[in-house]
Amino acid sequence: MNVLDSELVVAALRRTGWEMAKTSADADAIFYNTCSVRQHAEDKIYSALGRIRLAKQERPGLVVGVLGCMAQKDQALIRKRAPWVDLVVGPGQLHQVPALVDGILAGGGPRLEVSLGRKAGSRDTVARSFESYDPDRDPTMRPTPFQAFVRTQTGCDKFCAFCVVPQVRGPEQARPPEAILAETHKLVAEGCREITLIGQTVNSYRWTEGDRTTRLADLLAQLDGVPGLDRIRFVTNYPRDMTNDLIAAVRDLPKVCHSLHVPAQHGSDTVLARMKRGYTIGEYMEMLGRVREALPHAAVTSDFIVGFCGETDAEFQLALDLVQTADFKTSFIFKYSPRPGTKAFERQADDVPEAIKKVRLQLLMEAQADVSLAGNLSFVGTRQQVLVEGPSVWEEKRESAPSPSGMAQLTGRTACDRIVVFDGPPRLIGRLIDTNITSASAWTLTGVVADGLADAVPLDALETEGSLPTERVPSSEQSGQPPVRSTQLYTQQLYDIALASTALPSQPSVPPGV
Ligand code: SAH
């Protein structure tokens, strides 16, 4: 979600004459797009703000902004702790950034723009204070030009006891299906082949107009008809909203990937009840059974929180049992981090010692690694279609010159979201190709390009050689977990969006969305 927000803010700034700076030392404005899901994410921002203090002293004209969830959560506290910050803008006001920067450059002083708190008025009043934001996209800001996130909803109404998202992203509000479809057509026209629909609970999507209701299954059917689009993914799913029509849509629509992120969060009914997740493990397993029956080869992934308030050894053992039996392709596992403003923070003690949280994190990660390895090994000897994403992390870091044969180590992703590493010419980037899988680790598959395609002389004049898009690798707070791009949604997002003005600050800003 933050990757998408960053793309939209940069696109809006570019339209008003700003350009990306090469380094923060060249920048006239520096923005931090923030996450408040865990304390660790916030600590990183406050230390980054500490580091920028000197630059601000030396160059008082530098604009420093804090955007996103932490801005909404901490509001004036940010300027209290870091008075050199000029701009604090919540997720519901991001469209105002260009105009706010203009105001600051014109001498208007610091600005704080955030939405109402969840208890500050009626649901509608609060919802209106989180203004929708659907401006133009910017292909250069995407992880790759041929993959894009598309928002289906903003906000969240689930109120899980541990989670701050409903507070900082506001009430759940769906975008009209026409807007989602139009945006997808536009993205495809720009060269996009894969879209990932994103909502905090994407499968709760519901849009009613007159007597017609569009749910996620209907939306997928409409998107499946978009010519030129190859793959459709969607994250994140709420277990209780995994309805049969949605499972059938995934089974029957050719472009929808058989890859489902449905976080269980825990394996114990008593912990799930304290977390206010709204389901029991029996209900979760019933849902998983329906998924496995309709989609036997689907990759199902989960999130887990260890060390939640009052978690006993026996309860933790149930989480371990679930990981060992549910056959998740991957799990993202987090230590519980108390969040002010949540029910758990107000009413339940964070009483699991840090040392025990650490041990449980390690144990669950190891259990998942064993399951992931066994799952990946079953792919050895098979043929898998991948969308080639770009050079591997190893290729990007290697110091020796690229191989004279023009081969590079590339990575692609299967429809079930497995990363395949293989050697091939960069002209394959952005294409769907087949690979034969030769070996596997817990996190990646290794393969060779099938049918000699890697060595073939490119006849297609439209193919362009050489330009390797650079891949941004997200930071992961979980050491030992793979640097997969899908973790971007679940780990700290720290984007130093450094911008240098190439236009006069007085240039009028274009209203976003117009
Ligand atoms: N609606 C999104 C939530 C995003 S937060 C979703 O369901 O995925 C992503 C993950 O972070 C959650 O699934 C949960 O496992 C974890 N998380 C959320 N709040 C947390 C907290 N207070 N401490 C630790 N992990 C948390």
Coordinates of C-alpha atoms and ligand atoms in Angstrom, one line a residue:
M1 CA 0.0 0.0 0.0
N2 CA 2.8 2.3 0.8
V3 CA 4.6 1.5 -2.5
L4 CA 1.4 2.6 -4.3
D5 CA 1.0 5.7 -2.1
S6 CA 4.6 6.7 -2.9
E7 CA 4.0 6.2 -6.6
L8 CA 0.9 8.5 -6.5
V9 CA 2.6 11.2 -4.5
V10 CA 5.6 11.2 -6.8
A11 CA 3.3 11.3 -9.9
A12 CA 1.5 14.3 -8.5
L13 CA 4.7 16.1 -7.6
R14 CA 6.1 15.5 -11.1
R15 CA 3.1 17.1 -12.6
T16 CA 3.9 20.2 -10.7
G17 CA 7.4 20.4 -11.9
W18 CA 9.4 18.3 -9.4
E19 CA 11.9 15.6 -10.3
M20 CA 13.5 12.8 -8.4
A21 CA 16.9 13.7 -7.0
K22 CA 19.8 11.3 -7.2
T23 CA 20.7 11.5 -3.5
S24 CA 19.1 13.3 -0.5
A25 CA 22.1 15.7 -0.6
D26 CA 20.8 17.0 -4.0
A27 CA 17.2 17.2 -2.8
D28 CA 15.1 20.3 -2.2
A29 CA 12.5 18.3 -0.4
I30 CA 12.7 15.0 1.4
F31 CA 9.6 12.9 2.3
Y32 CA 9.3 9.9 4.5
N33 CA 6.3 7.7 3.7
T34 CA 5.6 5.8 6.9
C35 CA 4.1 2.7 8.4
S36 CA 2.8 2.3 12.0
V37 CA 1.9 -1.4 12.1
R38 CA 4.8 -2.1 14.5
Q39 CA 6.9 0.1 16.8
H40 CA 10.1 -0.9 14.9
A41 CA 8.8 0.9 11.8
E42 CA 8.2 4.1 13.7
D43 CA 11.6 4.0 15.5
K44 CA 13.3 3.8 12.1
I45 CA 11.5 7.0 11.0
Y46 CA 12.4 8.9 14.1
S47 CA 16.0 8.0 13.8
A48 CA 16.0 8.9 10.1
L49 CA 14.5 12.3 11.1
G50 CA 17.3 12.7 13.6
R51 CA 19.8 12.1 10.8
I52 CA 18.3 14.8 8.6
R53 CA 18.4 17.5 11.3
L54 CA 21.9 18.6 10.3
A55 CA 21.0 18.9 6.7
K56 CA 18.1 21.1 7.6
Q57 CA 20.3 23.3 9.8
E58 CA 22.7 23.8 6.9
R59 CA 19.9 24.3 4.3
P60 CA 16.9 25.9 6.0
G61 CA 15.1 25.9 2.7
L62 CA 15.0 22.1 2.6
V63 CA 11.4 20.9 2.9
V64 CA 11.1 17.8 5.2
G65 CA 7.8 15.9 5.2
V66 CA 6.4 12.9 7.1
L67 CA 3.6 11.2 5.1
G68 CA 1.3 8.3 5.7
C69 CA 0.1 6.3 8.7
M70 CA 2.6 7.6 11.3
A71 CA 1.6 11.1 10.4
Q72 CA -2.1 10.2 11.1
K73 CA -1.2 8.4 14.3
D74 CA 1.4 10.8 15.9
Q75 CA 0.2 14.1 14.3
A76 CA 1.6 17.0 16.3
L77 CA 3.9 14.7 18.3
I78 CA 6.1 14.4 15.2
R79 CA 7.0 18.1 15.2
K80 CA 7.4 18.0 19.0
R81 CA 10.0 15.3 18.6
A82 CA 11.5 16.7 15.4
P83 CA 10.6 20.4 15.1
W84 CA 12.5 20.7 11.8
V85 CA 9.8 18.7 10.1
D86 CA 7.8 21.1 7.8
L87 CA 5.0 18.9 6.7
V88 CA 2.9 16.1 8.4
V89 CA 0.3 14.6 6.1
G90 CA -1.9 11.6 6.8
P91 CA -2.9 8.9 4.2
G92 CA -6.2 10.7 3.6
Q93 CA -4.6 13.9 2.5
L94 CA -1.8 12.8 0.3
H95 CA -3.3 14.5 -2.7
Q96 CA -2.6 17.8 -1.0
V97 CA 1.1 17.3 -0.9
P98 CA 2.1 19.4 -4.0
A99 CA 0.0 22.4 -2.9
L100 CA 1.2 22.1 0.7
V101 CA 4.8 22.1 -0.4
D102 CA 4.2 25.2 -2.5
G103 CA 2.7 26.9 0.5
I104 CA 5.7 26.1 2.6
L105 CA 8.1 27.3 -0.1
A106 CA 6.1 30.6 -0.3
G107 CA 6.8 31.1 3.4
G108 CA 3.5 29.8 4.8
G109 CA 5.2 27.9 7.6
P110 CA 4.8 24.2 8.7
R111 CA 1.6 22.3 8.0
L112 CA -0.3 19.4 9.6
E113 CA -3.0 17.8 7.5
V114 CA -4.6 14.7 8.9
S115 CA -8.1 13.0 9.0
L116 CA -10.5 12.8 11.9
G117 CA -10.0 10.1 14.5
R118 CA -12.3 7.1 14.4
K119 CA -14.3 8.4 17.4
A120 CA -14.4 12.0 16.3
G121 CA -17.8 11.9 14.6
S122 CA -20.2 9.6 12.7
R123 CA -18.8 6.9 10.5
D124 CA -19.7 9.0 7.4
T125 CA -18.1 12.2 8.7
V126 CA -14.9 10.4 9.6
A127 CA -15.0 8.5 6.2
R128 CA -15.3 11.9 4.4
S129 CA -12.2 13.2 6.2
F130 CA -10.2 10.4 4.5
E131 CA -10.5 11.8 1.0
S132 CA -10.2 9.4 -1.9
Y133 CA -7.1 9.7 -4.0
D134 CA -7.1 8.3 -7.6
P135 CA -4.7 10.5 -9.5
D136 CA -2.6 9.5 -12.5
R137 CA 0.0 6.8 -12.2
D138 CA 3.7 7.0 -12.8
P139 CA 5.2 3.9 -14.4
T140 CA 8.8 4.9 -13.5
M141 CA 8.0 4.7 -9.8
R142 CA 6.8 1.1 -9.9
P143 CA 9.0 -1.8 -8.9
T144 CA 8.7 -2.9 -12.5
P145 CA 7.0 -1.2 -15.5
F146 CA 4.9 -4.3 -16.2
Q147 CA 3.5 -4.8 -12.7
A148 CA 1.3 -2.5 -10.8
F149 CA -0.8 -2.3 -7.6
V150 CA -4.4 -1.2 -8.0
R151 CA -6.4 -0.1 -5.0
T152 CA -9.8 -1.6 -4.4
Q153 CA -10.6 -0.1 -1.0
T154 CA -9.1 2.3 1.5
G155 CA -9.3 1.8 5.2
C156 CA -10.5 -1.1 7.3
D157 CA -13.4 -1.9 9.6
K158 CA -12.3 -5.2 11.1
F159 CA -10.8 -3.7 14.3
C160 CA -8.6 -6.7 15.2
A161 CA -7.4 -6.0 18.8
F162 CA -3.7 -5.7 17.8
C163 CA -4.0 -3.6 14.7
V164 CA -3.7 0.1 14.3
V165 CA -4.8 0.1 10.6
P166 CA -8.5 1.0 11.2
Q167 CA -7.3 4.1 13.2
V168 CA -4.7 5.3 10.7
R169 CA -6.3 4.4 7.4
G170 CA -9.9 5.2 8.5
P171 CA -13.2 3.5 7.6
E172 CA -13.3 1.0 4.8
Q173 CA -14.4 2.6 1.6
A174 CA -14.6 0.8 -1.7
R175 CA -13.7 2.4 -5.0
P176 CA -16.3 2.1 -7.8
P177 CA -15.7 -0.9 -10.1
E178 CA -15.7 1.5 -13.1
A179 CA -12.7 3.4 -11.6
I180 CA -10.8 0.2 -11.0
L181 CA -11.5 -1.1 -14.5
A182 CA -10.6 2.2 -16.1
E183 CA -7.3 2.4 -14.2
T184 CA -6.5 -1.2 -15.2
H185 CA -7.1 -0.4 -18.9
K186 CA -4.8 2.6 -18.6
L187 CA -2.1 0.5 -16.9
V188 CA -2.3 -2.1 -19.6
A189 CA -2.0 0.6 -22.2
E190 CA 1.2 1.7 -20.5
G191 CA 2.6 -1.9 -20.8
C192 CA 1.4 -3.4 -17.5
R193 CA 0.9 -7.2 -17.7
E194 CA 0.2 -8.0 -14.0
I195 CA -1.9 -6.2 -11.5
T196 CA -2.3 -6.8 -7.8
L197 CA -5.5 -5.5 -6.3
I198 CA -4.9 -4.2 -2.8
G199 CA -7.2 -3.6 0.1
Q200 CA -6.7 -4.2 3.8
T201 CA -9.3 -6.9 3.5
V202 CA -9.6 -7.1 -0.3
N203 CA -12.1 -9.9 -0.3
S204 CA -14.6 -7.8 1.7
Y205 CA -14.9 -5.6 -1.4
R206 CA -18.5 -4.6 -2.0
W207 CA -19.9 -1.8 -4.2
T208 CA -23.6 -1.2 -4.4
E209 CA -25.3 1.0 -6.9
G210 CA -29.1 0.8 -7.2
D211 CA -29.9 -2.9 -7.0
R212 CA -26.6 -4.0 -8.4
T213 CA -23.9 -5.2 -6.0
T214 CA -20.3 -5.8 -7.2
R215 CA -18.2 -8.1 -5.0
L216 CA -14.6 -9.1 -5.5
A217 CA -15.6 -12.2 -7.5
D218 CA -17.6 -9.9 -9.9
L219 CA -14.7 -7.5 -10.1
L220 CA -12.2 -10.3 -10.9
A221 CA -14.5 -11.4 -13.7
Q222 CA -14.6 -7.9 -15.2
L223 CA -10.8 -7.5 -14.9
D224 CA -10.3 -10.9 -16.5
G225 CA -11.8 -9.5 -19.7
V226 CA -9.2 -6.7 -20.0
P227 CA -7.3 -7.5 -23.2
G228 CA -3.5 -7.4 -22.8
L229 CA -3.6 -8.2 -19.1
D230 CA -2.0 -11.5 -18.2
R231 CA -2.2 -11.9 -14.5
I232 CA -4.4 -10.7 -11.6
R233 CA -3.5 -11.1 -7.9
F234 CA -5.2 -9.7 -4.8
V235 CA -4.1 -9.1 -1.2
T236 CA -5.0 -9.3 1.7
N237 CA -7.8 -11.7 2.4
Y238 CA -9.8 -11.9 5.6
P239 CA -10.5 -15.6 6.4
R240 CA -14.2 -15.1 7.1
D241 CA -14.8 -13.4 3.7
M242 CA -13.3 -16.2 1.7
T243 CA -16.7 -17.0 0.1
N244 CA -17.4 -19.9 -2.4
D245 CA -18.1 -17.5 -5.3
L246 CA -14.7 -15.9 -4.8
I247 CA -12.9 -19.3 -4.7
A248 CA -14.9 -20.3 -7.8
A249 CA -13.8 -17.1 -9.5
V250 CA -10.1 -17.9 -8.8
R251 CA -10.6 -21.4 -10.1
D252 CA -12.5 -20.4 -13.3
L253 CA -10.9 -17.1 -14.4
P254 CA -7.8 -17.8 -16.4
K255 CA -5.9 -14.7 -15.5
V256 CA -6.4 -14.9 -11.8
C257 CA -3.4 -16.4 -10.1
H258 CA -3.8 -19.3 -7.8
S259 CA -2.0 -17.6 -4.9
L260 CA -4.0 -16.6 -1.9
H261 CA -2.8 -14.6 1.2
V262 CA -5.2 -15.4 4.0
P263 CA -3.6 -14.6 7.3
A264 CA -4.5 -16.9 10.2
Q265 CA -2.5 -14.8 12.8
H266 CA -2.6 -17.7 15.3
G267 CA -3.4 -21.4 15.8
S268 CA -5.2 -21.1 19.2
D269 CA -8.9 -20.3 19.6
T270 CA -8.3 -18.5 22.9
V271 CA -5.6 -16.2 21.3
L272 CA -7.8 -15.6 18.3
A273 CA -10.6 -14.6 20.6
R274 CA -8.3 -12.2 22.5
M275 CA -7.1 -10.8 19.1
K276 CA -10.8 -10.3 18.1
R277 CA -10.2 -12.0 14.8
G278 CA -13.8 -13.2 14.5
Y279 CA -13.2 -16.8 13.7
T280 CA -12.0 -20.0 15.3
I281 CA -9.3 -22.3 14.0
G282 CA -12.1 -24.8 13.1
E283 CA -13.6 -22.1 10.9
Y284 CA -10.3 -21.2 9.4
M285 CA -9.6 -24.9 8.6
E286 CA -13.0 -25.3 7.1
M287 CA -12.2 -22.3 4.8
L288 CA -8.8 -23.8 3.9
G289 CA -10.5 -27.1 3.1
R290 CA -12.8 -25.4 0.6
V291 CA -9.8 -23.6 -1.0
R292 CA -7.8 -26.8 -1.2
E293 CA -10.7 -28.7 -2.7
A294 CA -11.3 -26.2 -5.4
L295 CA -7.7 -25.2 -6.0
P296 CA -5.5 -28.2 -5.1
H297 CA -2.3 -26.5 -6.4
A298 CA -3.0 -23.0 -5.0
A299 CA -0.3 -21.4 -2.9
V300 CA -1.8 -20.2 0.4
T301 CA 0.2 -17.9 2.5
S302 CA -0.3 -16.5 6.0
D303 CA 0.7 -14.0 8.6
F304 CA 1.3 -14.9 12.3
I305 CA 1.8 -12.8 15.4
V306 CA 3.8 -14.4 18.2
G307 CA 3.9 -13.2 21.8
F308 CA 0.5 -11.6 21.8
C309 CA -0.9 -10.6 25.2
G310 CA -1.1 -13.6 27.5
E311 CA 0.2 -16.1 25.0
T312 CA 1.1 -19.3 27.0
D313 CA 3.5 -22.0 25.9
A314 CA 0.5 -24.3 25.2
E315 CA -1.2 -21.6 23.0
F316 CA 2.0 -21.0 21.1
Q317 CA 2.3 -24.7 20.5
L318 CA -1.0 -24.5 18.6
A319 CA 0.4 -21.9 16.3
L320 CA 3.4 -24.2 15.7
D321 CA 1.0 -27.1 15.0
L322 CA -0.9 -25.0 12.5
V323 CA 2.2 -24.1 10.6
Q324 CA 3.4 -27.7 10.6
T325 CA 0.0 -29.0 9.2
A326 CA -1.6 -26.2 7.1
D327 CA 1.0 -26.3 4.3
F328 CA 1.4 -22.6 3.9
K329 CA 3.7 -21.7 1.1
T330 CA 5.2 -18.9 3.2
S331 CA 4.3 -17.2 6.4
F332 CA 5.2 -13.7 7.5
I333 CA 5.8 -13.9 11.2
F334 CA 5.9 -10.9 13.6
K335 CA 6.6 -10.3 17.2
Y336 CA 3.6 -8.6 18.8
S337 CA 4.1 -4.9 19.1
P338 CA 1.6 -3.0 21.2
R339 CA 0.0 -0.1 19.3
P340 CA -1.6 2.9 21.1
G341 CA -5.2 3.4 20.0
T342 CA -5.9 -0.4 19.7
K343 CA -8.2 -2.5 21.9
A344 CA -5.3 -4.7 23.0
F345 CA -3.2 -1.7 24.0
E346 CA -6.0 -0.3 26.1
R347 CA -7.2 -3.5 27.7
Q348 CA -4.6 -6.3 27.6
A349 CA -1.2 -6.5 29.1
D350 CA 1.8 -6.9 26.8
D351 CA 3.1 -9.5 29.2
V352 CA 5.1 -12.0 27.1
P353 CA 8.8 -11.1 27.7
E354 CA 10.8 -9.9 24.7
A355 CA 13.2 -12.9 25.1
I356 CA 10.3 -15.3 24.8
K357 CA 8.9 -13.5 21.8
K358 CA 12.2 -13.8 20.1
V359 CA 12.4 -17.5 20.7
R360 CA 8.9 -18.1 19.5
L361 CA 9.6 -16.0 16.4
Q362 CA 12.6 -18.1 15.6
L363 CA 10.8 -21.4 16.3
L364 CA 7.8 -20.5 14.0
M365 CA 10.1 -19.2 11.3
E366 CA 12.1 -22.5 11.4
A367 CA 8.9 -24.6 11.2
Q368 CA 7.7 -22.5 8.3
A369 CA 11.1 -22.8 6.5
D370 CA 10.9 -26.6 6.7
V371 CA 7.4 -26.6 5.2
S372 CA 8.4 -24.1 2.5
L373 CA 11.4 -26.2 1.5
A374 CA 9.3 -29.3 1.2
G375 CA 6.8 -27.5 -0.9
N376 CA 9.4 -26.0 -3.2
L377 CA 11.2 -29.3 -3.6
S378 CA 8.1 -30.8 -5.0
F379 CA 8.5 -28.4 -8.0
V380 CA 11.9 -29.8 -9.0
G381 CA 11.6 -31.4 -12.4
T382 CA 8.5 -29.5 -13.3
R383 CA 8.0 -26.8 -16.0
Q384 CA 6.8 -23.4 -14.7
Q385 CA 5.7 -20.3 -16.5
V386 CA 7.2 -17.1 -15.0
L387 CA 6.8 -13.4 -15.6
V388 CA 10.4 -12.3 -15.8
E389 CA 10.8 -9.4 -13.3
G390 CA 14.5 -8.4 -13.7
P391 CA 18.0 -9.1 -12.6
S392 CA 18.4 -11.1 -9.4
V393 CA 19.8 -9.4 -6.2
W394 CA 23.1 -11.3 -6.9
E395 CA 23.2 -9.9 -10.4
E396 CA 22.6 -6.4 -9.2
K397 CA 25.4 -6.6 -6.6
R398 CA 28.0 -8.4 -8.6
E399 CA 31.1 -6.3 -9.4
S400 CA 32.4 -8.3 -12.3
A401 CA 31.3 -7.1 -15.8
P402 CA 28.2 -8.7 -17.2
S403 CA 28.9 -11.9 -19.1
P404 CA 30.1 -11.5 -22.7
S405 CA 27.3 -13.8 -23.9
G406 CA 24.8 -11.2 -22.7
M407 CA 23.4 -13.5 -20.1
A408 CA 22.4 -12.3 -16.7
Q409 CA 21.0 -13.9 -13.6
L410 CA 17.3 -13.1 -13.7
T411 CA 14.3 -13.7 -11.5
G412 CA 10.7 -14.4 -12.4
R413 CA 7.6 -15.3 -10.5
T414 CA 5.3 -18.2 -11.1
A415 CA 1.5 -17.7 -11.0
C416 CA 1.6 -19.2 -7.5
D417 CA 4.1 -16.5 -6.5
R418 CA 7.2 -18.6 -6.3
I419 CA 10.4 -16.9 -7.3
V420 CA 12.5 -18.7 -10.0
V421 CA 16.2 -17.7 -10.5
F422 CA 17.7 -18.5 -13.9
D423 CA 20.2 -17.3 -16.4
G424 CA 18.9 -15.5 -19.5
P425 CA 19.3 -12.5 -21.7
P426 CA 17.8 -9.2 -20.3
R427 CA 15.5 -9.1 -23.3
L428 CA 13.3 -11.6 -21.5
I429 CA 12.5 -9.1 -18.8
G430 CA 8.8 -8.3 -18.8
R431 CA 7.9 -11.5 -20.7
L432 CA 6.0 -14.6 -19.7
I433 CA 8.4 -17.6 -20.4
D434 CA 8.6 -21.2 -19.3
T435 CA 11.4 -22.5 -17.1
N436 CA 12.4 -26.0 -16.1
I437 CA 13.0 -26.2 -12.4
T438 CA 16.3 -27.9 -11.4
S439 CA 16.6 -27.2 -7.7
A440 CA 14.9 -25.5 -4.7
S441 CA 15.5 -23.8 -1.4
A442 CA 12.9 -22.7 1.1
W443 CA 12.6 -19.3 -0.6
T444 CA 13.4 -19.8 -4.2
L445 CA 13.4 -22.2 -7.1
T446 CA 16.3 -22.4 -9.6
G447 CA 15.7 -23.2 -13.2
V448 CA 16.7 -23.0 -16.8
V449 CA 14.9 -21.3 -19.6
A450 CA 12.9 -23.9 -21.5
D451 CA 12.9 -24.6 -25.2
G452 CA 16.3 -22.8 -25.8
L453 CA 14.5 -19.5 -25.7
A454 CA 17.5 -18.0 -23.8
D455 CA 19.8 -18.5 -26.7
A456 CA 17.4 -17.7 -29.5
V457 CA 18.2 -14.7 -31.7
P458 CA 15.5 -12.1 -31.1
L459 CA 13.6 -11.5 -34.3
D460 CA 11.0 -9.4 -32.7
A461 CA 12.0 -5.8 -33.6
L462 CA 9.9 -4.5 -30.7
E463 CA 12.1 -6.1 -28.1
T464 CA 14.6 -3.7 -26.6
E465 CA 17.9 -5.1 -25.3
G466 CA 19.8 -4.2 -22.2
S467 CA 17.9 -1.8 -20.0
L468 CA 17.6 -3.6 -16.7
P469 CA 15.1 -2.0 -14.5
T470 CA 16.5 -1.6 -11.0
E471 CA 14.7 -3.6 -8.4
R472 CA 14.0 -2.0 -5.0
V473 CA 14.5 -4.6 -2.4
P474 CA 12.4 -3.9 0.7
S475 CA 14.0 -4.0 4.1
S476 CA 12.8 -6.9 6.2
E477 CA 12.8 -6.8 10.0
Q478 CA 12.8 -10.5 10.0
S479 CA 16.3 -11.7 9.6
G480 CA 16.5 -15.0 7.8
Q481 CA 13.3 -14.4 5.8
P482 CA 13.6 -14.1 2.1
P483 CA 13.8 -10.7 0.4
V484 CA 10.7 -11.3 -1.6
R485 CA 8.9 -8.3 -3.0
S486 CA 5.6 -9.4 -1.6
T487 CA 6.9 -8.6 1.8
Q488 CA 6.7 -5.0 0.9
L489 CA 3.1 -4.9 2.2
Y490 CA 4.0 -6.4 5.5
T491 CA 7.3 -4.9 6.6
Q492 CA 8.5 -1.4 7.3
Q493 CA 8.3 0.9 4.3
L494 CA 10.9 3.6 4.5
Y495 CA 11.0 5.5 1.3
D496 CA 13.3 8.5 1.2
I497 CA 11.6 10.2 -1.7
A498 CA 14.2 12.7 -2.4
L499 CA 13.0 15.4 -4.8
A500 CA 14.8 18.2 -6.4
S501 CA 12.9 21.1 -7.8
T502 CA 13.4 21.7 -11.5
A503 CA 10.8 24.3 -11.7
L504 CA 10.0 27.6 -10.0
P505 CA 8.3 26.9 -6.7
S506 CA 5.7 29.4 -7.7
Q507 CA 4.5 27.2 -10.6
P508 CA 0.8 26.6 -10.0
S509 CA 0.0 23.1 -8.8
V510 CA -2.5 21.0 -10.8
P511 CA -5.3 19.7 -8.6
P512 CA -4.9 16.0 -8.3
G513 CA -7.3 13.7 -10.0
V514 CA -8.1 16.2 -12.7
Ligands
SAH1 N1 -5.2 -5.8 6.8 C1 -3.9 -6.2 6.6 C2 -3.1 -5.7 7.8 C3 -1.8 -5.2 7.5 S1 -0.7 -5.4 8.7 C4 -3.8 -7.7 6.6 O1 -4.7 -8.3 7.0 O2 -2.8 -8.2 6.1 C5 0.1 -6.9 8.2 C6 0.3 -7.9 9.2 O3 1.1 -7.3 10.3 C7 -0.9 -8.4 9.9 O4 -1.5 -9.5 9.2 C8 -0.3 -8.9 11.2 O5 0.2 -10.2 11.1 C9 0.8 -8.0 11.5 N2 0.5 -7.0 12.5 C10 -0.5 -6.1 12.6 N3 -0.5 -5.4 13.8 C11 0.6 -5.9 14.5 C12 1.1 -5.6 15.8 N4 0.5 -4.7 16.6 N5 2.2 -6.3 16.2 C13 2.8 -7.2 15.4 N6 2.3 -7.5 14.1 C14 1.2 -6.9 13.7

